[in-house]
Amino acid sequence: MQALHGLASCAEWTGVKLSTLLDETGIDPKATWFMAEGADPPHLSRSVPLGKALDDAIIALYQNGEPLMPGNGFPMRLLLPGYEGNMNVKYLRRIKLLDQPEMSFYESKVYTAPLPSGKAYRFYFINEVKSFITNPSPGRPLQEPGLYEISGSPIRARGESQKSWCLRTVA
């Protein structure tokens, strides 16, 4: 079901700020990236700019006030707000500071975005909003079951015109 609705998450994540852990352990002055590695069988690892670690990255231990479930990365996972979901490494077992990206299998072969030229983006992180719902909204909630018109507005991408949209048959 989640894959049909945009792979969105509406969870409350709590844990320890990665910047706090790095302050405690010390940061190599040459480091500009960090690598996060999971303990799952494929040992997923992702390279992340160190600036993100010092900004809002957390080592999540709880989801919605309860310890992480095994399917969500128990006992801990890296959480990078605003970044693509595949960057949030589950079953976190290692963080390593680096002076350049690790260029793991996943970064070079799996999570790449092809360009029209045939080359691929080397790294892209931010999962940008493509549209937002304007009705219903917090000021105009749904009152009862029934048919409602849901409308919204796209976020303008480079070179695209901005047009509003509307779903007319929603139960």
PDB file of C-alpha atoms in Angstrom, residues 17-36 46-59 78-81 83 87 95-102 107 123 125:
ATOM      1  CA  LYS A  17      21.582  13.638  17.279  1.00  0.00           C
ATOM      2  CA  LEU A  18      24.494  12.368  15.240  1.00  0.00           C
ATOM      3  CA  SER A  19      26.261  15.693  15.831  1.00  0.00           C
ATOM      4  CA  THR A  20      26.226  14.974  19.584  1.00  0.00           C
ATOM      5  CA  LEU A  21      27.908  11.600  19.054  1.00  0.00           C
ATOM      6  CA  LEU A  22      30.486  13.120  16.722  1.00  0.00           C
ATOM      7  CA  ASP A  23      31.221  15.904  19.233  1.00  0.00           C
ATOM      8  CA  GLU A  24      31.878  13.224  21.869  1.00  0.00           C
ATOM      9  CA  THR A  25      34.165  11.127  19.661  1.00  0.00           C
ATOM     10  CA  GLY A  26      35.876  13.966  17.828  1.00  0.00           C
ATOM     11  CA  ILE A  27      35.831  14.805  14.137  1.00  0.00           C
ATOM     12  CA  ASP A  28      38.867  14.329  11.933  1.00  0.00           C
ATOM     13  CA  PRO A  29      39.586  17.764  10.394  1.00  0.00           C
ATOM     14  CA  LYS A  30      40.072  16.106   6.975  1.00  0.00           C
ATOM     15  CA  ALA A  31      36.600  14.531   7.052  1.00  0.00           C
ATOM     16  CA  THR A  32      34.004  15.948   4.672  1.00  0.00           C
ATOM     17  CA  TRP A  33      31.809  12.832   4.357  1.00  0.00           C
ATOM     18  CA  PHE A  34      30.657   9.969   6.499  1.00  0.00           C
ATOM     19  CA  MET A  35      29.707   6.440   5.577  1.00  0.00           C
ATOM     20  CA  ALA A  36      26.829   4.699   7.334  1.00  0.00           C
ATOM     21  CA  ARG A  46      25.680   5.136   1.958  1.00  0.00           C
ATOM     22  CA  SER A  47      27.998   8.134   1.841  1.00  0.00           C
ATOM     23  CA  VAL A  48      26.585  11.357   3.264  1.00  0.00           C
ATOM     24  CA  PRO A  49      28.091  14.852   3.406  1.00  0.00           C
ATOM     25  CA  LEU A  50      29.398  15.563   6.904  1.00  0.00           C
ATOM     26  CA  GLY A  51      27.378  18.788   6.963  1.00  0.00           C
ATOM     27  CA  LYS A  52      24.174  16.730   7.118  1.00  0.00           C
ATOM     28  CA  ALA A  53      25.494  14.859  10.172  1.00  0.00           C
ATOM     29  CA  LEU A  54      26.188  18.156  11.894  1.00  0.00           C
ATOM     30  CA  ASP A  55      22.788  19.553  10.946  1.00  0.00           C
ATOM     31  CA  ASP A  56      19.730  17.384  11.663  1.00  0.00           C
ATOM     32  CA  ALA A  57      20.762  13.720  11.278  1.00  0.00           C
ATOM     33  CA  ILE A  58      19.785  11.451  14.154  1.00  0.00           C
ATOM     34  CA  ILE A  59      20.431   7.915  15.244  1.00  0.00           C
ATOM     35  CA  LEU A  78      20.242   6.534  10.630  1.00  0.00           C
ATOM     36  CA  LEU A  79      17.575   9.131   9.924  1.00  0.00           C
ATOM     37  CA  LEU A  80      18.307  11.974   7.502  1.00  0.00           C
ATOM     38  CA  PRO A  81      15.283  14.314   7.395  1.00  0.00           C
ATOM     39  CA  TYR A  83      16.780  13.008   2.190  1.00  0.00           C
ATOM     40  CA  MET A  87      19.716   7.062   2.708  1.00  0.00           C
ATOM     41  CA  ILE A  95      29.696   5.122  10.943  1.00  0.00           C
ATOM     42  CA  LYS A  96      33.039   6.077   9.491  1.00  0.00           C
ATOM     43  CA  LEU A  97      34.311   9.585   8.752  1.00  0.00           C
ATOM     44  CA  LEU A  98      35.883   9.973   5.301  1.00  0.00           C
ATOM     45  CA  ASP A  99      37.630  12.628   3.241  1.00  0.00           C
ATOM     46  CA  GLN A 100      35.614  11.622   0.159  1.00  0.00           C
ATOM     47  CA  PRO A 101      32.536   9.512  -0.666  1.00  0.00           C
ATOM     48  CA  GLU A 102      32.960   5.761  -0.228  1.00  0.00           C
ATOM     49  CA  GLU A 107      25.984   4.410  -4.721  1.00  0.00           C
ATOM     50  CA  PHE A 123      24.918  11.863  -5.770  1.00  0.00           C
ATOM     51  CA  PHE A 125      19.979  13.314  -1.708  1.00  0.00           C
TER      52      PHE A 125
END
